[in-house]
mmCIF file of C-alpha atoms in Angstrom:
data_model
loop_
_atom_site.group_PDB
_atom_site.id
_atom_site.type_symbol
_atom_site.label_atom_id
_atom_site.label_comp_id
_atom_site.label_asym_id
_atom_site.label_seq_id
_atom_site.Cartn_x
_atom_site.Cartn_y
_atom_site.Cartn_z
ATOM 1 C CA UNK A 1 15.937 -3.921 -1.768
ATOM 2 C CA UNK A 2 13.487 -1.096 -1.924
ATOM 3 C CA UNK A 3 12.057 0.984 0.879
ATOM 4 C CA UNK A 4 10.702 -0.685 3.994
ATOM 5 C CA UNK A 5 7.035 -0.930 3.146
ATOM 6 C CA UNK A 6 3.804 -1.838 4.910
ATOM 7 C CA UNK A 7 3.621 0.098 8.180
ATOM 8 C CA UNK A 8 7.148 1.415 7.810
ATOM 9 C CA UNK A 9 6.306 3.484 4.747
ATOM 10 C CA UNK A 10 3.018 4.753 6.040
ATOM 11 C CA UNK A 11 2.344 8.413 5.907
ATOM 12 C CA UNK A 12 0.846 9.134 8.822
ATOM 13 C CA UNK A 13 -19.309 0.666 0.585
ATOM 14 C CA UNK A 14 -21.140 -1.763 -1.291
ATOM 15 C CA UNK A 15 -21.492 -1.316 -5.028
ATOM 16 C CA UNK A 16 -24.693 0.186 -6.261
ATOM 17 C CA UNK A 17 -26.996 -2.305 -8.034
ATOM 18 C CA UNK A 18 -26.774 -2.201 -11.785
ATOM 19 C CA UNK A 19 -30.078 -1.862 -13.540
ATOM 20 C CA UNK A 20 -30.837 -4.630 -16.004
ATOM 21 C CA UNK A 21 -30.337 -3.422 -19.559
ATOM 22 C CA UNK A 22 -33.341 -3.267 -21.843
ATOM 23 C CA UNK A 23 -33.459 -5.804 -24.628
ATOM 24 C CA UNK A 24 -33.090 -3.107 -27.252
ATOM 25 C CA UNK A 25 -29.815 -1.793 -25.784
ATOM 26 C CA UNK A 26 -26.546 -3.112 -27.177
ATOM 27 C CA UNK A 27 -24.437 -5.307 -24.941
ATOM 28 C CA UNK A 28 -21.519 -3.489 -23.267
ATOM 29 C CA UNK A 29 -18.190 -3.818 -25.050
ATOM 30 C CA UNK A 30 -15.683 -5.672 -22.908
ATOM 31 C CA UNK A 31 -12.861 -6.214 -25.348
ATOM 32 C CA UNK A 32 -9.393 -4.855 -25.891
ATOM 33 C CA UNK A 33 -9.124 -1.839 -28.125
ATOM 34 C CA UNK A 34 -7.096 -2.505 -31.251
ATOM 35 C CA UNK A 35 -3.449 -1.542 -30.789
ATOM 36 C CA UNK A 36 -2.868 1.225 -33.289
ATOM 37 C CA UNK A 37 -0.509 4.072 -34.055
ATOM 38 C CA UNK A 38 3.199 4.489 -33.679
ATOM 39 C CA UNK A 39 5.064 2.637 -30.944
ATOM 40 C CA UNK A 40 5.389 4.603 -27.725
ATOM 41 C CA UNK A 41 8.541 3.654 -25.854
ATOM 42 C CA UNK A 42 8.665 4.088 -22.084
ATOM 43 C CA UNK A 43 11.796 3.613 -19.993
ATOM 44 C CA UNK A 44 11.216 2.161 -16.505
ATOM 45 C CA UNK A 45 14.305 3.210 -14.534
ATOM 46 C CA UNK A 46 14.323 2.169 -10.907
ATOM 47 C CA UNK A 47 15.040 -0.434 -8.250
ATOM 48 C CA UNK A 48 13.401 -3.680 -7.113
ATOM 49 C CA UNK A 49 9.937 -2.109 -7.071
ATOM 50 C CA UNK A 50 10.216 -1.854 -10.858
ATOM 51 C CA UNK A 51 12.323 -5.002 -11.259
ATOM 52 C CA UNK A 52 9.538 -7.205 -9.896
ATOM 53 C CA UNK A 53 11.367 -8.658 -6.910
ATOM 54 C CA UNK A 54 10.365 -12.307 -6.262
ATOM 55 C CA UNK A 55 7.708 -12.226 -8.991
ATOM 56 C CA UNK A 56 7.405 -14.043 -12.295
ATOM 57 C CA UNK A 57 9.043 -12.345 -15.257
ATOM 58 C CA UNK A 58 5.741 -11.069 -16.613
ATOM 59 C CA UNK A 59 4.380 -9.866 -13.244
ATOM 60 C CA UNK A 60 6.560 -6.801 -12.656
ATOM 61 C CA UNK A 61 5.301 -3.240 -12.907
ATOM 62 C CA UNK A 62 6.833 -2.466 -16.339
ATOM 63 C CA UNK A 63 5.451 -5.656 -17.854
ATOM 64 C CA UNK A 64 1.967 -5.246 -16.420
ATOM 65 C CA UNK A 65 1.902 -1.556 -17.309
ATOM 66 C CA UNK A 66 2.741 -2.414 -20.914
ATOM 67 C CA UNK A 67 -0.055 -4.984 -21.008
ATOM 68 C CA UNK A 68 -2.618 -2.524 -19.629
ATOM 69 C CA UNK A 69 -1.542 0.227 -22.028
ATOM 70 C CA UNK A 70 -1.918 -2.165 -24.944
ATOM 71 C CA UNK A 71 -5.359 -3.195 -23.717
ATOM 72 C CA UNK A 72 -6.203 0.504 -23.951
ATOM 73 C CA UNK A 73 -5.080 0.497 -27.563
ATOM 74 C CA UNK A 74 -1.741 2.219 -27.000
ATOM 75 C CA UNK A 75 1.122 0.640 -28.928
ATOM 76 C CA UNK A 76 3.379 0.709 -25.875
ATOM 77 C CA UNK A 77 6.775 -0.817 -25.285
ATOM 78 C CA UNK A 78 7.948 -0.497 -21.685
ATOM 79 C CA UNK A 79 11.662 -1.147 -21.228
ATOM 80 C CA UNK A 80 12.498 -2.613 -17.840
ATOM 81 C CA UNK A 81 15.780 -0.944 -16.857
ATOM 82 C CA UNK A 82 15.420 -1.534 -13.128
ATOM 83 C CA UNK A 83 18.100 -3.013 -10.870
ATOM 84 C CA UNK A 84 17.244 -4.393 -7.451
ATOM 85 C CA UNK A 85 19.179 -2.708 -4.667
ATOM 86 C CA UNK A 86 19.876 0.489 -6.560
ATOM 87 C CA UNK A 87 20.200 3.647 -4.530
ATOM 88 C CA UNK A 88 19.851 7.024 -6.222
ATOM 89 C CA UNK A 89 23.675 7.148 -6.366
ATOM 90 C CA UNK A 90 23.787 3.796 -8.184
ATOM 91 C CA UNK A 91 21.076 4.995 -10.540
ATOM 92 C CA UNK A 92 23.066 8.113 -11.301
ATOM 93 C CA UNK A 93 26.126 6.009 -12.093
ATOM 94 C CA UNK A 94 24.291 4.007 -14.752
ATOM 95 C CA UNK A 95 21.739 6.419 -16.259
ATOM 96 C CA UNK A 96 24.018 7.588 -19.083
ATOM 97 C CA UNK A 97 25.040 4.019 -19.905
ATOM 98 C CA UNK A 98 21.391 2.955 -20.093
ATOM 99 C CA UNK A 99 20.434 5.876 -22.318
ATOM 100 C CA UNK A 100 23.462 5.414 -24.569
ATOM 101 C CA UNK A 101 22.569 1.777 -25.178
ATOM 102 C CA UNK A 102 18.886 2.156 -25.996
ATOM 103 C CA UNK A 103 17.883 1.429 -29.568
ATOM 104 C CA UNK A 104 15.805 4.592 -29.627
ATOM 105 C CA UNK A 105 15.125 7.611 -27.475
ATOM 106 C CA UNK A 106 12.165 6.845 -25.206
ATOM 107 C CA UNK A 107 9.021 8.935 -25.370
ATOM 108 C CA UNK A 108 8.885 8.919 -21.568
ATOM 109 C CA UNK A 109 11.122 7.897 -18.671
ATOM 110 C CA UNK A 110 9.641 6.781 -15.358
ATOM 111 C CA UNK A 111 12.121 7.296 -12.506
ATOM 112 C CA UNK A 112 11.503 5.250 -9.350
ATOM 113 C CA UNK A 113 14.367 5.508 -6.868
ATOM 114 C CA UNK A 114 14.901 6.502 -3.243
ATOM 115 C CA UNK A 115 13.637 3.552 -1.219
ATOM 116 C CA UNK A 116 17.109 2.084 -0.780
ATOM 117 C CA UNK A 117 18.401 5.472 0.284
ATOM 118 C CA UNK A 118 15.921 5.260 3.145
ATOM 119 C CA UNK A 119 17.127 1.806 4.135
ATOM 120 C CA UNK A 120 20.697 3.097 4.273
ATOM 121 C CA UNK A 121 19.864 6.314 6.096
ATOM 122 C CA UNK A 122 21.223 8.458 3.279
ATOM 123 C CA UNK A 123 20.484 12.129 3.857
ATOM 124 C CA UNK A 124 17.574 13.654 1.925
ATOM 125 C CA UNK A 125 19.957 16.293 0.560
ATOM 126 C CA UNK A 126 22.101 13.588 -1.039
ATOM 127 C CA UNK A 127 19.071 11.764 -2.405
ATOM 128 C CA UNK A 128 17.769 14.999 -3.876
ATOM 129 C CA UNK A 129 21.150 15.805 -5.418
ATOM 130 C CA UNK A 130 21.384 12.380 -7.070
ATOM 131 C CA UNK A 131 17.832 12.490 -8.391
ATOM 132 C CA UNK A 132 18.400 16.017 -9.701
ATOM 133 C CA UNK A 133 21.435 14.772 -11.628
ATOM 134 C CA UNK A 134 19.405 11.897 -13.098
ATOM 135 C CA UNK A 135 16.637 14.291 -14.130
ATOM 136 C CA UNK A 136 19.248 16.608 -15.629
ATOM 137 C CA UNK A 137 20.646 13.746 -17.729
ATOM 138 C CA UNK A 138 17.163 13.014 -19.041
ATOM 139 C CA UNK A 139 16.380 16.695 -19.642
ATOM 140 C CA UNK A 140 19.573 17.095 -21.664
ATOM 141 C CA UNK A 141 18.199 14.465 -24.050
ATOM 142 C CA UNK A 142 14.728 16.031 -24.095
ATOM 143 C CA UNK A 143 13.120 12.966 -22.507
ATOM 144 C CA UNK A 144 9.944 13.731 -20.519
ATOM 145 C CA UNK A 145 9.813 12.216 -17.038
ATOM 146 C CA UNK A 146 7.237 10.763 -14.691
ATOM 147 C CA UNK A 147 8.809 10.836 -11.230
ATOM 148 C CA UNK A 148 7.617 8.177 -8.783
ATOM 149 C CA UNK A 149 7.663 9.579 -5.271
ATOM 150 C CA UNK A 150 8.448 7.720 -2.064
ATOM 151 C CA UNK A 151 7.795 8.479 1.598
ATOM 152 C CA UNK A 152 9.962 8.107 4.659
ATOM 153 C CA UNK A 153 8.728 6.088 7.666
ATOM 154 C CA UNK A 154 7.876 8.008 10.842
ATOM 155 C CA UNK A 155 10.670 6.295 12.759
ATOM 156 C CA UNK A 156 13.217 8.266 10.733
ATOM 157 C CA UNK A 157 12.231 11.370 12.672
ATOM 158 C CA UNK A 158 9.987 14.278 11.818
ATOM 159 C CA UNK A 159 12.675 16.440 10.215
ATOM 160 C CA UNK A 160 14.022 13.611 8.053
ATOM 161 C CA UNK A 161 10.519 12.606 7.039
ATOM 162 C CA UNK A 162 9.528 16.119 6.043
ATOM 163 C CA UNK A 163 12.726 16.695 4.073
ATOM 164 C CA UNK A 164 12.588 13.348 2.289
ATOM 165 C CA UNK A 165 8.881 13.436 1.476
ATOM 166 C CA UNK A 166 9.202 16.994 0.199
ATOM 167 C CA UNK A 167 12.078 16.403 -2.197
ATOM 168 C CA UNK A 168 9.947 14.688 -4.865
ATOM 169 C CA UNK A 169 7.402 17.486 -5.388
ATOM 170 C CA UNK A 170 10.237 20.027 -5.251
ATOM 171 C CA UNK A 171 12.152 18.185 -7.982
ATOM 172 C CA UNK A 172 9.009 17.693 -10.058
ATOM 173 C CA UNK A 173 8.386 21.431 -9.998
ATOM 174 C CA UNK A 174 12.025 22.322 -10.602
ATOM 175 C CA UNK A 175 12.340 20.026 -13.618
ATOM 176 C CA UNK A 176 8.744 20.396 -14.805
ATOM 177 C CA UNK A 177 8.088 16.651 -14.607
ATOM 178 C CA UNK A 178 4.913 14.733 -13.942
ATOM 179 C CA UNK A 179 4.711 13.237 -10.446
ATOM 180 C CA UNK A 180 3.139 10.252 -8.741
ATOM 181 C CA UNK A 181 3.332 11.514 -5.130
ATOM 182 C CA UNK A 182 3.683 8.053 -3.553
ATOM 183 C CA UNK A 183 4.261 5.080 -5.843
ATOM 184 C CA UNK A 184 3.244 2.543 -3.174
ATOM 185 C CA UNK A 185 0.076 4.351 -2.089
ATOM 186 C CA UNK A 186 -2.301 1.578 -3.271
ATOM 187 C CA UNK A 187 -0.591 -1.148 -1.223
ATOM 188 C CA UNK A 188 1.451 0.229 1.669
ATOM 189 C CA UNK A 189 -1.320 -0.274 4.236
ATOM 190 C CA UNK A 190 -2.662 -3.544 2.779
ATOM 191 C CA UNK A 191 -0.535 -6.432 4.118
ATOM 192 C CA UNK A 192 -2.371 -8.919 1.905
ATOM 193 C CA UNK A 193 -0.807 -7.165 -1.100
ATOM 194 C CA UNK A 194 2.715 -7.311 0.325
ATOM 195 C CA UNK A 195 5.177 -10.208 0.133
ATOM 196 C CA UNK A 196 6.315 -11.865 3.392
ATOM 197 C CA UNK A 197 9.392 -9.597 3.409
ATOM 198 C CA UNK A 198 6.948 -6.759 4.232
ATOM 199 C CA UNK A 199 8.638 -4.650 1.574
ATOM 200 C CA UNK A 200 7.657 -5.639 -1.944
ATOM 201 C CA UNK A 201 4.207 -5.873 -3.547
ATOM 202 C CA UNK A 202 2.719 -9.214 -4.546
ATOM 203 C CA UNK A 203 1.591 -9.785 -8.117
ATOM 204 C CA UNK A 204 -1.862 -8.622 -7.044
ATOM 205 C CA UNK A 205 -0.277 -5.569 -5.442
ATOM 206 C CA UNK A 206 1.458 -4.713 -8.693
ATOM 207 C CA UNK A 207 -1.902 -4.880 -10.464
ATOM 208 C CA UNK A 208 -3.298 -2.392 -7.960
ATOM 209 C CA UNK A 209 -0.361 -0.026 -8.464
ATOM 210 C CA UNK A 210 -0.682 -0.220 -12.239
ATOM 211 C CA UNK A 211 -4.397 0.494 -12.028
ATOM 212 C CA UNK A 212 -3.719 3.506 -9.795
ATOM 213 C CA UNK A 213 -0.970 4.994 -11.970
ATOM 214 C CA UNK A 214 -1.776 4.117 -15.585
ATOM 215 C CA UNK A 215 -3.780 7.298 -16.149
ATOM 216 C CA UNK A 216 -0.822 9.385 -14.980
ATOM 217 C CA UNK A 217 1.481 7.468 -17.313
ATOM 218 C CA UNK A 218 -0.851 8.131 -20.245
ATOM 219 C CA UNK A 219 -1.111 11.809 -19.309
ATOM 220 C CA UNK A 220 2.681 12.105 -19.096
ATOM 221 C CA UNK A 221 3.213 10.611 -22.561
ATOM 222 C CA UNK A 222 3.723 13.413 -25.084
ATOM 223 C CA UNK A 223 1.455 13.418 -28.088
ATOM 224 C CA UNK A 224 2.756 11.332 -30.957
ATOM 225 C CA UNK A 225 3.585 12.638 -34.398
#
C-alpha cells in the first residue's frame, strides 16, 4: 500500500468564450502526432501508486504515461517495474536485480517510493538513506532520474513532516536529478479522484497525475542520438 492519501497526505473560473473561426482559417488539428525517432525507454520504479492498484491493466500511471507520450509523437516505452507494498528498503533490495534484467539500459528512471515508509512510521533518515542508495545504483549506470516526491501527513508531527518532506528536494539536489515535488498533488484533496480506500487514485485520478507530470517527464528525458 502506498501513503495514506486524501486528507492524510495534505500539505497544509469559467472558461473564456472561444471566438468563432473565420471561414478562411484552417480547422484546428486534433490528431496524434506521428510516432517517430528512436525508442525512448523509461523505467517506472515504485510501489502501488505506479503499479495501478485496483485498476485495469492499462489504467496505471506507467501505461497511461506511455500512451500520452506516444500521442505527443515520442516513441516511448515505459516499463512498469512497480511492486505494491514496497518500502524504500524493499526497493533498494531489488533495484540491482531489476536493472540487471532489463533488455536495455533505460533513458530515464522514475523513482516513486516513500509512501509505505510513512505508513510504517519509518524514520525520515532511514527513508533518505534507502533512496540515496537507489539513486546511487542508478547513477553508477549513468541513468538519469526523475524523483517523485511524497509528503507526510500533519498527524506525524511537525518535526517528522519537515524532515520527510525535505528529503526529496535534498536528494534531488545532491544527485542532480529532476524532481516532481509531490506526485499526488493533482488528486490528494479531490476525494472524487480517490478510490474508496482513500489512498489510491482512480483511473480518472491517474489521468490527472499524468497530465500534471508529463511535461516534467519529457524535460527529464535526455536528448536522443
